Amino acid sequence: MRRAASLGLIVLATAGCSEEFSVGSGDDSSVDDTAADVPDTRVDTSSDTGSGTEDTKTDATPEVDSTLVDVGVDSAETADALLDVAADVTDSTIAPDSATADTTTVDTTTADTMEAATDTYVDPCLGKVDGAACGGGSICKGGACVAPVCGDSLITPSAGEECEDGNSALCDGCEACARRKVLVVPAAASARSDGLAASLSSTGGACYEAWARIDAGAPADAIYLSSTSGGSNSHFIVRCSTAAKVLSFAVENGSPPIEAKYSVNCGDGVFHHVAACRQVTGSTADLRLFWDGTLVASATGAATKIGTPTSVVIGGVTYGAEGLGGRIDEVRISKIQRYTANFVPSRRHSVDADTVALFHLDEGTGTVAKDVVAAQTLTLVGTSWADDTGYRAADCSDCVGKADGTSCGASTSKVCSAGLCVTAACSTGDHRCSSDKLEKCSSTRLGFDLVSTCAPGLCDVVGRECDECLTGAKGCVGDTPRTCDATGHWVSAATCSGTTPTCVAGLCAPLCRSVTAPANAFVKVPSLASALSATGDACYEVWAKLTNPGADANYILSSVAGPSTSHFNLLCFGSAAAGGARLSFSVDNGAAGFIAAEKAMTCADGVFHHIAACRSIAGSTATLSLFVDGTQVATASGAATRIAAPTTVMIGGYAYEVDASQPGLTGTIDEVRISNTLRYTAAFTPAKRFTVDASTVALFHLDEGTGTTAVDSTATAHVATLSSKTSWSSTCP
């Protein structure tokens, strides 16, 4: 507060206008109006002496943008004049110091009200505790209004939270802020729903399933689920005979029942998924029983054998509580035969259009459990609750519900496998050679996938490929020689021509070579045994000229491990043989018996013949076919088990004979080829010179002409060893 003693000018700005107050000396209180061009409003408020009342006088006079108010104060009153100007623009007051002073007041009630409305804010969490609702589904936390989040240390039922879960661990009783419990049903305890009977049907499909554990001390007849009224009436009953160790699912409407049984230790104290499913088609009921997702038993019978529905009971029947003697969870009843073949049980069942009732059994307190489909209730008698700590190890793994190969755990070397977090077998991009197989790390990192099967010794893990050959090896492609370089790849030379027009063992050679083998001479190929198989098709062919018609036998080509153990045996019997001269192709496996396709003929006639012995296997039957010069001359069939395992391939003898005792060929042989296909099935024109194709296991041109070895022309390059009595010949077919 201050006193006015001299002339002053106070300008008060308000929204849209300004006001000037001129204060000076004078004889009397007077007001001068200064005319202006536009209207204005002048307010003169004077206090009546001693009355305390106010007279208000309004005078509208043209003014430019402002109102000019002259307030005069008598000289005698000057000392008492008090000018009090409030600082607030919207609330300007000039208050007198005495009752005789004039007062000019600007009424700003409307402006004050607008300001109050603008400035007013009510904090929705002011004075409220954490967890209190603050509108829009939000809650108060730390004085702020926020959306509820699982893991915020507050249980918010309106957000569907049943418990507070501040971690991602499974099997701790609270998962994703939902309670996880199991129902403990000891002997003589039970859980019963009377209302469910009306939802059951004796027609169509049905399935009753649960996760359950039967512990030691359980009743001899531990009942998982039932709807049976006693006597010979059972709509269904699923139970475990703990003493007999038999799981069963039965329906009955007069003895005998339809019952599917499975021998298993169902009272082993371990959680198992049990599913009993039924389908009525026409007049037949089909019952199927599943144990941990595996179909283990089934039974069929008349649909009229399904009893009348009654109350559903866990751990007993309507006329008595035998009890389960263990724990049960996730009880679901469906109106379809939900499972017909093996499946992977879900840890937590879900509701679909075919669900009649689903009891998660997560209440955790009380004597009532509720179905999540139609709010049916189970009345609990003698039961208790326990935390769901997982049905098995996989339930509590962070791989639950995740595909194999998904990363898991804290280490990058961990991946999911069948629901468990395990150490990966390999890293992405890894390769390895497993014997002659080139393999790479699978997409799941749980093992290796086959890339290619390489020829022996040619798997190259560094180069991540199958090498074509062994460094330094020589070979031919047609009549073009080639040599294997340091990287394991073939390098071709110029094609043979002129006086050496043919390629033999990587070298150009004269046109024709063959091997002559007298009595007791032979050619041996030990490495071929591993390339042969007792299953599938095969064909063995040669060009041969046999020159001893009177011999007991001329041994052409064989893989024989003993007197009655032949993978295959191709020979020409001479006239001295029992049964006379003939060409024979046989297999023999001891007690399993033998098969022989034979053609009576003088095969040792001193002329080159193309001889092909082919084998096919269809199911359990093997068929042998014998061709001479492109014409089929004999066939024979028998059990495929009569084919013995392969052993060393011999030209002119048997693998089990010592070298000095080999019977020999007595003749000349050329162009030996073994194939893993049924190469010939009808008449054909034999090629003079064979070629390598995808079905060729080995091909010996026998064109080397020198030395004691011959090399197979395939990439495998099997080596044949010639005995000392053999010789090279230029005689060819």
XYZ file of C-alpha atoms in Angstrom:
733
model
C 0.000 0.000 0.000
C 1.240 3.494 -0.838
C -0.078 7.083 -0.704
C -0.508 9.192 -3.856
C 1.237 12.560 -3.539
C 1.776 13.660 -7.071
C 0.488 13.393 -10.550
C 0.991 9.993 -12.012
C -0.196 7.859 -14.930
C -1.026 4.192 -14.484
C -1.801 2.129 -17.572
C -3.621 -1.178 -16.946
C -3.741 -3.491 -19.938
C -6.624 -5.867 -20.288
C -7.570 -8.202 -23.026
C -8.505 -6.049 -25.998
C -8.183 -2.613 -24.338
C -6.136 -0.320 -22.047
C -7.205 1.993 -19.234
C -5.461 5.254 -18.111
C -5.950 6.653 -14.615
C -4.830 10.372 -14.180
C -4.477 11.432 -10.547
C -3.938 15.162 -9.691
C -4.877 18.010 -7.223
C -8.173 19.913 -7.413
C -10.867 21.653 -5.418
C -13.438 18.928 -5.697
C -13.790 15.439 -7.017
C -14.447 15.861 -10.714
C -14.534 13.721 -13.766
C -13.662 15.060 -17.226
C -14.644 13.178 -20.265
C -12.608 13.672 -23.352
C -14.570 13.055 -26.487
C -13.378 10.632 -29.009
C -14.571 9.215 -32.283
C -15.659 5.817 -31.076
C -17.867 4.786 -28.162
C -16.369 3.775 -24.859
C -17.616 2.914 -21.446
C -16.729 5.004 -18.395
C -17.308 3.628 -14.906
C -17.280 6.046 -11.971
C -17.691 4.448 -8.593
C -18.011 6.813 -5.573
C -18.391 5.876 -1.938
C -21.146 7.608 -0.019
C -19.672 9.098 3.131
C -20.290 6.838 6.061
C -22.738 4.662 4.231
C -20.450 2.022 2.765
C -22.713 1.742 -0.252
C -21.607 2.199 -3.850
C -23.156 4.321 -6.602
C -22.280 3.250 -10.030
C -22.564 5.658 -12.924
C -22.091 4.629 -16.487
C -21.447 7.208 -19.149
C -20.895 6.175 -22.729
C -18.782 8.704 -24.578
C -16.887 8.365 -27.851
C -13.234 7.547 -27.159
C -10.333 6.176 -29.139
C -9.244 2.710 -27.873
C -9.301 3.779 -24.225
C -11.213 5.238 -21.309
C -9.772 8.280 -19.593
C -10.765 8.718 -15.975
C -9.708 11.856 -14.075
C -9.922 11.448 -10.419
C -9.709 14.749 -8.444
C -8.885 14.925 -4.808
C -9.569 18.017 -2.631
C -6.445 19.634 -1.260
C -7.664 19.014 2.249
C -7.954 15.339 1.467
C -4.681 14.985 -0.290
C -2.883 13.606 2.719
C -5.537 10.988 3.228
C -5.772 9.907 -0.402
C -4.624 6.411 -0.894
C -4.043 4.880 -4.252
C -3.819 1.071 -4.099
C -3.310 -0.471 -7.498
C -3.350 -4.262 -7.590
C -0.698 -5.919 -9.693
C -3.097 -8.338 -11.326
C -4.158 -6.937 -14.699
C -7.553 -8.603 -14.507
C -8.282 -7.336 -10.951
C -7.441 -3.564 -10.752
C -8.637 -1.679 -7.672
C -8.058 1.930 -6.594
C -9.002 1.905 -2.906
C -9.488 5.112 -0.786
C -7.723 5.540 2.533
C -10.757 7.207 4.058
C -14.469 6.973 3.801
C -14.548 10.271 1.889
C -12.221 9.177 -0.872
C -13.531 8.251 -4.305
C -12.838 4.665 -5.448
C -12.607 3.425 -9.018
C -12.889 -0.367 -9.411
C -12.563 -2.511 -12.523
C -14.768 -5.637 -12.284
C -12.955 -8.646 -13.752
C -15.100 -11.461 -12.387
C -15.418 -13.122 -15.797
C -11.676 -13.111 -16.463
C -10.904 -14.559 -13.025
C -13.332 -17.390 -13.624
C -11.739 -18.236 -16.974
C -8.293 -18.279 -15.412
C -9.436 -20.640 -12.648
C -10.916 -23.017 -15.185
C -7.709 -23.005 -17.189
C -5.401 -23.591 -14.263
C -7.399 -26.366 -12.489
C -5.871 -29.993 -12.841
C -6.717 -32.986 -10.674
C -3.975 -35.708 -10.451
C -5.812 -39.079 -10.771
C -3.195 -40.804 -8.596
C -2.977 -38.060 -5.943
C -3.173 -39.765 -2.576
C -3.729 -43.216 -4.080
C -1.705 -46.356 -3.396
C 0.107 -48.343 -6.095
C -2.308 -50.602 -7.941
C -5.335 -48.320 -7.528
C -7.380 -47.756 -10.691
C -6.879 -44.399 -12.373
C -9.162 -44.750 -15.391
C -9.046 -46.362 -18.812
C -7.811 -49.663 -17.424
C -4.634 -48.017 -16.083
C -3.311 -48.208 -12.534
C -1.297 -45.981 -10.227
C 2.346 -46.846 -9.791
C 4.836 -44.484 -8.167
C 2.341 -41.623 -8.421
C 1.895 -42.029 -12.197
C -1.093 -43.446 -14.065
C 0.273 -46.271 -16.248
C -0.932 -49.364 -18.086
C -0.543 -52.590 -16.073
C 2.280 -54.869 -17.208
C 3.008 -58.433 -16.112
C 6.167 -58.174 -14.034
C 5.421 -54.736 -12.570
C 5.167 -56.288 -9.057
C 1.416 -55.560 -8.934
C -1.419 -58.036 -9.414
C -4.069 -56.422 -11.627
C -7.170 -58.658 -11.904
C -8.777 -56.271 -14.383
C -5.902 -57.044 -16.749
C -6.416 -60.781 -16.296
C -3.503 -61.199 -13.869
C -3.924 -63.941 -11.270
C -0.458 -63.672 -9.780
C 2.630 -61.547 -10.247
C 5.422 -63.001 -12.346
C 8.570 -60.936 -12.489
C 10.544 -63.569 -14.381
C 10.361 -65.713 -17.514
C 10.929 -68.990 -15.663
C 8.525 -71.828 -16.335
C 7.128 -74.210 -13.756
C 7.370 -71.768 -10.817
C 3.618 -71.697 -10.148
C 3.074 -68.385 -11.945
C 3.625 -68.017 -15.675
C 2.793 -64.854 -17.628
C 0.964 -63.691 -14.472
C -1.412 -66.649 -14.662
C -1.618 -69.076 -11.765
C -0.338 -72.570 -12.494
C -1.548 -75.243 -10.107
C -2.323 -78.951 -10.123
C -5.008 -80.786 -8.163
C -3.780 -83.303 -5.601
C -6.244 -86.216 -5.384
C -5.141 -88.745 -2.749
C -6.759 -92.123 -2.138
C -10.493 -91.809 -1.289
C -10.570 -88.194 -2.569
C -12.445 -87.035 -5.644
C -13.693 -84.128 -7.732
C -17.220 -84.322 -9.150
C -19.289 -82.363 -11.672
C -22.999 -83.174 -11.803
C -23.777 -80.554 -14.439
C -21.558 -82.066 -17.123
C -23.776 -85.124 -17.624
C -26.173 -83.127 -19.780
C -23.331 -82.196 -22.152
C -22.260 -85.791 -22.828
C -23.602 -87.912 -25.674
C -23.557 -91.614 -26.534
C -23.410 -90.843 -30.258
C -20.696 -89.345 -32.431
C -17.208 -88.694 -31.123
C -15.752 -87.991 -27.705
C -12.372 -87.647 -26.070
C -11.359 -87.551 -22.404
C -7.820 -86.433 -21.614
C -5.651 -85.156 -18.770
C -2.136 -84.895 -17.444
C -1.848 -87.097 -14.363
C 0.638 -88.661 -11.985
C -0.115 -91.724 -9.887
C 2.148 -92.065 -6.880
C 3.181 -94.931 -4.623
C 0.387 -95.960 -2.269
C -2.335 -95.237 -4.823
C -5.459 -97.419 -4.872
C -5.177 -100.709 -6.759
C -7.783 -99.313 -9.158
C -6.724 -95.657 -9.597
C -9.346 -93.791 -11.604
C -8.407 -90.838 -13.786
C -11.872 -89.917 -15.115
C -15.251 -91.591 -15.179
C -18.937 -91.180 -15.892
C -20.382 -94.358 -14.487
C -23.347 -95.112 -12.265
C -22.288 -98.553 -11.125
C -23.322 -102.063 -11.945
C -22.795 -102.554 -15.643
C -23.371 -98.953 -16.757
C -20.385 -96.844 -17.767
C -20.578 -93.975 -20.179
C -16.799 -94.052 -19.908
C -14.091 -94.913 -17.382
C -10.320 -94.367 -17.712
C -8.207 -96.015 -15.019
C -4.865 -97.487 -14.021
C -4.649 -100.883 -12.349
C -1.525 -100.147 -10.347
C -0.968 -103.730 -9.198
C -1.501 -105.323 -12.607
C 0.203 -102.345 -14.349
C -2.550 -101.983 -16.927
C -3.996 -98.796 -18.385
C -7.566 -99.142 -19.661
C -10.449 -97.263 -21.285
C -13.868 -98.866 -21.222
C -17.555 -98.266 -21.955
C -20.295 -100.608 -20.770
C -24.034 -101.048 -21.036
C -24.409 -104.593 -19.830
C -21.581 -107.066 -19.533
C -19.139 -107.510 -21.195
C -17.758 -103.979 -21.772
C -15.795 -102.673 -24.748
C -12.323 -102.122 -23.326
C -8.972 -100.991 -24.726
C -6.051 -102.121 -22.540
C -2.327 -101.403 -22.479
C 0.286 -103.004 -20.224
C 2.374 -100.224 -18.719
C 3.574 -99.115 -15.291
C 1.004 -96.326 -15.094
C 1.638 -95.881 -11.349
C 5.297 -94.919 -11.753
C 5.078 -91.536 -9.994
C 5.698 -89.646 -13.247
C 3.310 -87.299 -15.045
C 1.852 -88.785 -18.232
C -0.659 -87.523 -20.752
C -3.623 -89.908 -20.980
C -6.212 -89.610 -23.759
C -9.191 -91.923 -24.270
C -11.065 -91.199 -27.486
C -14.219 -92.721 -28.954
C -16.003 -92.574 -32.306
C -19.423 -94.006 -33.131
C -19.921 -94.772 -36.823
C -23.169 -96.427 -37.698
C -23.684 -99.140 -35.123
C -19.996 -99.518 -34.211
C -18.034 -97.819 -31.454
C -14.274 -97.404 -31.941
C -12.209 -96.841 -28.760
C -8.610 -95.605 -28.891
C -6.253 -95.233 -25.938
C -3.194 -92.950 -26.002
C -0.242 -92.841 -23.591
C 1.962 -89.737 -23.893
C 0.627 -89.135 -27.398
C 1.212 -92.681 -28.659
C -1.691 -94.848 -29.746
C -1.206 -97.905 -27.527
C -4.521 -99.774 -27.653
C -7.852 -99.880 -29.466
C -11.094 -101.821 -29.313
C -14.391 -101.919 -31.206
C -17.866 -103.110 -30.427
C -21.550 -102.339 -30.697
C -22.372 -98.678 -30.093
C -25.173 -99.804 -27.799
C -22.477 -100.791 -25.314
C -21.962 -97.122 -24.401
C -23.700 -96.498 -21.086
C -25.925 -93.581 -20.121
C -24.077 -90.356 -19.206
C -23.969 -89.420 -15.545
C -21.849 -87.140 -13.353
C -18.184 -86.818 -14.308
C -15.791 -87.765 -11.511
C -12.030 -87.353 -11.179
C -10.568 -89.999 -8.907
C -13.598 -92.191 -8.473
C -17.130 -93.033 -9.574
C -20.526 -91.643 -8.672
C -21.126 -94.382 -6.128
C -17.752 -94.182 -4.405
C -14.467 -92.261 -4.246
C -11.668 -94.718 -4.919
C -9.294 -91.853 -5.526
C -6.487 -91.256 -7.957
C -3.628 -91.426 -5.504
C -1.679 -88.708 -7.205
C -2.033 -85.429 -9.088
C -4.066 -84.373 -12.105
C -4.171 -81.308 -14.332
C -5.550 -79.982 -17.615
C -8.697 -82.112 -17.796
C -10.442 -81.690 -21.158
C -13.551 -83.376 -22.535
C -14.281 -83.029 -26.259
C -17.194 -83.978 -28.482
C -14.974 -85.393 -31.238
C -12.515 -88.262 -31.450
C -9.771 -85.660 -31.151
C -6.865 -88.054 -31.713
C -6.748 -90.948 -34.165
C -2.986 -91.387 -34.529
C 0.190 -90.474 -32.635
C 0.509 -86.818 -31.582
C 2.567 -84.533 -29.343
C 0.543 -83.666 -26.214
C 0.211 -79.984 -25.359
C 1.204 -79.074 -21.816
C -1.743 -76.678 -21.538
C -4.922 -77.507 -23.387
C -6.919 -74.872 -25.231
C -10.587 -74.343 -25.978
C -11.984 -74.831 -29.467
C -15.407 -75.417 -30.996
C -15.275 -79.102 -30.062
C -14.437 -78.586 -26.387
C -17.227 -79.601 -24.006
C -15.329 -78.762 -20.826
C -11.808 -77.718 -19.873
C -10.600 -77.575 -16.278
C -7.151 -75.937 -16.007
C -7.297 -76.644 -12.246
C -5.348 -73.477 -11.477
C -7.600 -72.110 -8.741
C -5.104 -72.896 -5.998
C -7.621 -72.414 -3.180
C -11.074 -73.539 -2.190
C -13.162 -76.616 -2.828
C -14.503 -75.716 -6.284
C -12.817 -75.783 -9.691
C -14.405 -74.159 -12.723
C -14.618 -75.158 -16.363
C -13.551 -72.355 -18.739
C -16.110 -73.279 -21.420
C -19.525 -73.210 -19.771
C -18.573 -72.488 -16.160
C -19.398 -76.007 -15.025
C -17.990 -76.730 -11.590
C -16.106 -79.545 -9.927
C -16.863 -80.071 -6.271
C -13.649 -81.083 -4.558
C -13.665 -83.538 -1.649
C -10.466 -84.384 0.205
C -8.266 -82.742 -2.421
C -5.582 -80.074 -2.125
C -3.546 -77.839 -4.395
C 0.117 -77.832 -5.418
C 2.216 -75.662 -7.709
C 2.608 -76.832 -11.273
C 6.336 -77.509 -11.307
C 6.267 -79.080 -14.745
C 5.194 -82.482 -15.963
C 8.656 -83.363 -17.270
C 12.009 -81.709 -17.967
C 10.904 -80.357 -21.329
C 8.021 -78.453 -19.731
C 10.398 -76.236 -17.815
C 12.815 -75.593 -20.659
C 12.811 -72.316 -22.548
C 12.362 -74.498 -25.622
C 8.728 -75.311 -24.830
C 6.753 -74.819 -28.022
C 9.846 -73.841 -30.028
C 11.087 -75.502 -33.199
C 14.210 -77.658 -33.201
C 17.278 -75.551 -33.892
C 15.973 -72.416 -32.158
C 18.722 -70.749 -30.122
C 18.266 -71.077 -26.366
C 20.111 -70.504 -23.134
C 22.853 -67.974 -22.517
C 25.343 -69.571 -24.907
C 25.239 -69.354 -28.691
C 26.168 -73.042 -28.757
C 22.766 -74.042 -27.320
C 19.748 -74.988 -29.467
C 16.324 -76.506 -28.904
C 15.833 -80.208 -29.504
C 12.501 -81.918 -28.830
C 11.638 -79.259 -26.252
C 14.992 -79.346 -24.449
C 17.899 -76.890 -24.592
C 20.978 -78.857 -25.664
C 24.485 -78.188 -26.948
C 24.548 -77.872 -30.725
C 26.347 -80.641 -32.582
C 27.981 -78.199 -34.976
C 28.117 -74.602 -36.171
C 26.503 -73.232 -39.300
C 28.794 -73.831 -42.277
C 30.727 -76.700 -40.684
C 31.579 -79.644 -42.954
C 32.996 -83.044 -42.156
C 33.917 -86.292 -43.819
C 32.260 -89.323 -42.281
C 34.036 -92.192 -43.961
C 33.474 -91.361 -47.631
C 30.430 -89.158 -46.984
C 30.754 -85.394 -47.228
C 28.368 -83.814 -44.714
C 27.475 -80.270 -43.625
C 25.933 -78.899 -40.441
C 22.139 -79.098 -40.635
C 19.868 -76.076 -40.416
C 18.966 -77.041 -36.841
C 22.638 -77.521 -35.853
C 21.610 -80.791 -34.230
C 23.592 -82.945 -36.633
C 24.988 -83.183 -40.145
C 23.197 -83.595 -43.470
C 24.641 -85.619 -46.334
C 26.033 -83.518 -49.160
C 27.503 -86.277 -51.280
C 28.895 -89.787 -51.084
C 32.412 -89.653 -52.420
C 34.495 -92.391 -53.947
C 36.816 -94.025 -51.395
C 39.460 -91.604 -50.186
C 38.080 -88.624 -52.109
C 36.138 -86.764 -49.398
C 37.769 -83.327 -49.138
C 36.610 -81.476 -45.998
C 38.908 -78.503 -46.649
C 37.585 -77.966 -50.134
C 34.075 -78.948 -48.971
C 33.677 -81.260 -51.943
C 34.274 -84.738 -53.227
C 37.537 -84.785 -55.065
C 37.376 -86.429 -58.448
C 40.476 -88.508 -57.956
C 43.577 -89.191 -55.920
C 46.489 -86.958 -56.786
C 48.736 -88.687 -59.345
C 46.092 -91.204 -60.480
C 45.704 -91.850 -64.198
C 42.616 -92.772 -66.142
C 40.733 -92.513 -69.394
C 37.570 -90.870 -70.625
C 36.902 -92.809 -73.751
C 40.196 -92.615 -75.605
C 41.339 -89.441 -73.837
C 43.973 -89.936 -71.112
C 43.748 -87.861 -67.937
C 45.823 -87.350 -64.804
C 44.664 -86.305 -61.332
C 46.232 -83.009 -60.239
C 47.183 -81.801 -56.740
C 43.657 -80.480 -56.054
C 42.061 -83.855 -56.708
C 40.671 -82.974 -60.133
C 41.235 -84.610 -63.493
C 43.277 -82.894 -66.179
C 42.775 -84.300 -69.678
C 45.525 -84.841 -72.244
C 45.221 -85.133 -76.034
C 42.926 -87.847 -77.333
C 44.753 -90.998 -78.407
C 45.194 -91.579 -82.150
C 47.460 -93.129 -84.768
C 49.176 -96.339 -83.758
C 47.985 -95.942 -80.181
C 44.362 -95.073 -80.727
C 43.017 -96.345 -77.419
C 43.490 -95.086 -73.868
C 44.552 -97.707 -71.358
C 45.079 -96.759 -67.678
C 45.673 -93.129 -68.611
C 48.026 -93.922 -71.455
C 47.522 -94.251 -75.185
C 47.934 -97.867 -76.281
C 47.422 -100.148 -79.286
C 43.812 -100.817 -80.115
C 43.138 -104.178 -78.446
C 44.240 -105.938 -75.284
C 42.791 -108.784 -73.220
C 43.864 -111.247 -70.502
C 44.555 -114.894 -71.066
C 44.244 -117.140 -68.042
C 45.166 -120.841 -68.233
C 44.220 -123.388 -65.602
C 44.981 -122.189 -62.066
C 45.340 -118.577 -63.270
C 43.082 -115.830 -61.959
C 42.471 -112.075 -61.551
C 41.497 -110.765 -58.092
C 39.652 -107.494 -57.154
C 39.406 -107.297 -53.324
C 38.124 -103.706 -53.096
C 34.979 -104.466 -55.090
C 33.377 -106.338 -52.196
C 32.485 -103.076 -50.426
C 30.853 -101.710 -53.582
C 28.437 -104.632 -53.963
C 25.099 -105.127 -52.213
C 22.848 -108.095 -51.488
C 19.812 -105.852 -52.006
C 18.603 -104.143 -55.143
C 19.370 -104.952 -58.777
C 22.719 -105.932 -60.307
C 24.271 -107.097 -63.548
C 27.625 -108.846 -64.250
C 28.854 -109.050 -67.854
C 32.000 -110.065 -69.751
C 33.348 -110.946 -73.147
C 34.922 -114.408 -72.741
C 36.469 -117.082 -74.932
C 36.664 -120.428 -73.133
C 38.912 -123.111 -74.563
C 38.607 -126.257 -72.390
C 35.278 -127.968 -73.195
C 36.249 -131.125 -71.365
C 37.018 -129.441 -68.040
C 34.817 -129.850 -65.002
C 34.296 -126.068 -64.979
C 35.632 -122.836 -66.360
C 35.316 -120.156 -63.660
C 34.357 -116.900 -65.387
C 33.354 -114.377 -62.698
C 32.416 -114.801 -59.027
C 32.062 -113.400 -55.514
C 32.069 -116.611 -53.484
C 33.048 -116.800 -49.801
C 32.668 -120.560 -49.318
C 31.362 -123.818 -50.813
C 27.751 -122.783 -50.096
C 28.108 -119.004 -49.806
C 27.831 -117.187 -53.130
C 27.002 -113.561 -53.665
C 27.083 -114.533 -57.340
C 28.790 -117.241 -59.380
C 29.098 -117.320 -63.183
C 30.795 -120.393 -64.677
C 30.837 -122.709 -67.654
C 30.602 -126.405 -66.881
C 32.433 -128.689 -69.274
C 31.382 -132.111 -70.466
C 33.083 -133.761 -67.482
C 30.761 -132.016 -65.029
C 27.837 -133.738 -63.402
C 24.791 -132.695 -65.349
C 26.739 -132.097 -68.539
C 27.969 -128.991 -70.310
C 26.061 -125.866 -69.396
C 26.337 -122.175 -68.573
C 25.324 -121.389 -64.990
C 24.510 -118.223 -62.973
C 23.738 -118.843 -59.288
C 23.489 -117.379 -55.775
C 23.751 -119.447 -52.578
C 23.354 -118.624 -48.882
C 23.852 -121.902 -47.061
C 20.781 -123.064 -45.131
C 18.661 -120.424 -46.869
C 19.217 -122.316 -50.137
C 20.384 -121.355 -53.603
C 18.978 -120.100 -56.922
C 20.497 -121.114 -60.260
C 19.655 -120.013 -63.807
C 21.299 -122.480 -66.237
C 21.429 -123.120 -69.989
C 22.571 -126.464 -71.385
C 25.176 -125.588 -74.026
C 28.791 -126.025 -74.962
C 29.993 -122.706 -73.664
C 33.714 -123.590 -73.898
C 33.705 -123.547 -77.694
C 36.800 -121.376 -78.307
C 34.716 -118.412 -79.508
C 34.239 -115.017 -77.831
C 30.731 -114.696 -76.393
C 29.093 -111.829 -74.542
C 27.736 -113.275 -71.291
C 25.481 -111.201 -68.998
C 24.125 -112.422 -65.659
C 21.511 -110.038 -64.183
C 19.642 -110.030 -60.886
C 16.477 -108.201 -59.815
C 14.780 -108.068 -56.406
C 11.077 -107.342 -55.959
C 9.886 -107.505 -52.376
C 11.287 -110.710 -50.909
C 11.887 -112.419 -54.276
C 15.073 -112.459 -56.329
C 15.019 -113.267 -60.062
C 18.135 -114.318 -61.999
C 18.401 -113.869 -65.785
C 21.145 -115.248 -68.037
C 21.952 -113.754 -71.461
C 24.312 -115.080 -74.159
C 25.229 -112.744 -77.019
C 22.259 -110.497 -76.200
C 19.639 -113.279 -75.978
C 18.035 -114.353 -72.741
C 18.596 -118.080 -72.327
C 17.555 -118.855 -68.725
C 15.763 -117.442 -65.666
C 15.181 -118.605 -62.090
C 13.548 -117.109 -58.965
C 13.707 -117.669 -55.229
C 13.863 -115.981 -51.847
C 16.093 -112.921 -51.829
C 17.581 -114.201 -48.584
C 19.459 -116.740 -50.672
C 21.856 -114.027 -51.810
C 24.945 -114.163 -49.604
C 26.943 -111.131 -48.549
C 29.528 -109.948 -51.096
C 33.208 -110.811 -50.880
C 36.278 -110.410 -53.148
C 35.452 -110.470 -56.856
C 37.432 -113.090 -58.785
C 37.994 -113.741 -62.480
C 38.893 -117.415 -62.763
C 38.384 -118.642 -59.195
C 36.869 -118.304 -55.721
C 37.809 -115.909 -52.922
C 38.043 -118.661 -50.327
C 40.587 -120.746 -52.281
C 44.297 -120.216 -51.710
C 46.013 -118.926 -54.799
C 47.726 -122.230 -55.606
C 44.385 -124.028 -55.645
C 42.386 -121.642 -57.811
C 40.593 -123.628 -60.547
C 41.231 -121.001 -63.215
C 39.483 -119.769 -66.303
C 41.211 -121.539 -69.183
C 40.576 -118.980 -71.848
C 40.662 -115.266 -72.648
C 38.525 -112.571 -71.072
C 37.913 -108.933 -71.919
C 35.601 -106.052 -70.987
C 34.395 -106.916 -67.487
C 31.593 -104.648 -66.198
C 29.555 -104.792 -62.968
C 26.439 -102.598 -62.645
C 23.970 -101.813 -59.850
C 20.968 -101.834 -62.165
C 18.955 -104.411 -64.099
C 20.748 -103.403 -67.270
C 19.157 -105.973 -69.581
C 15.563 -107.234 -69.555
C 15.114 -108.194 -73.215
C 17.171 -109.022 -76.302
C 19.947 -106.538 -77.119
C 23.059 -106.111 -79.217
C 26.143 -106.268 -77.000
C 28.708 -103.487 -77.320
C 32.245 -104.596 -78.105
C 33.596 -101.999 -75.707
C 31.614 -101.032 -72.599
C 31.275 -97.494 -71.294
C 30.913 -96.012 -67.817
C 27.566 -94.557 -66.766
C 25.861 -93.663 -63.475
C 24.989 -97.318 -62.820
C 28.491 -98.643 -63.368
C 30.133 -100.023 -60.233
C 33.307 -101.145 -61.999
C 34.566 -101.468 -65.588
C 37.794 -103.212 -66.533
C 38.738 -102.793 -70.189
C 41.824 -104.962 -69.529
C 43.740 -102.940 -72.068
C 46.850 -102.286 -69.973
C 48.930 -104.741 -71.969
C 51.761 -104.809 -69.409
C 52.256 -105.290 -65.704
C 50.344 -107.265 -63.091
C 47.458 -104.887 -62.431
C 44.434 -103.609 -64.287
C 42.552 -100.458 -63.291
C 38.806 -99.909 -63.207
C 37.701 -97.055 -65.491
C 35.193 -95.537 -63.041
C 36.175 -92.691 -60.739
C 36.664 -95.217 -57.949
C 39.531 -96.825 -59.882
C 39.386 -100.301 -58.333
C 42.577 -102.251 -58.925
C 42.604 -105.859 -60.193
C 45.664 -107.989 -59.505
C 46.718 -110.586 -62.108
C 48.282 -113.842 -60.908
C 51.650 -114.894 -62.265
C 50.235 -117.379 -64.783
C 48.078 -114.818 -66.599
C 49.317 -112.996 -69.670
C 48.313 -110.104 -71.888
C 46.842 -110.792 -75.294
C 45.977 -108.775 -78.363
C 43.037 -111.033 -79.127
C 39.747 -109.176 -78.768
C 36.026 -109.868 -79.308
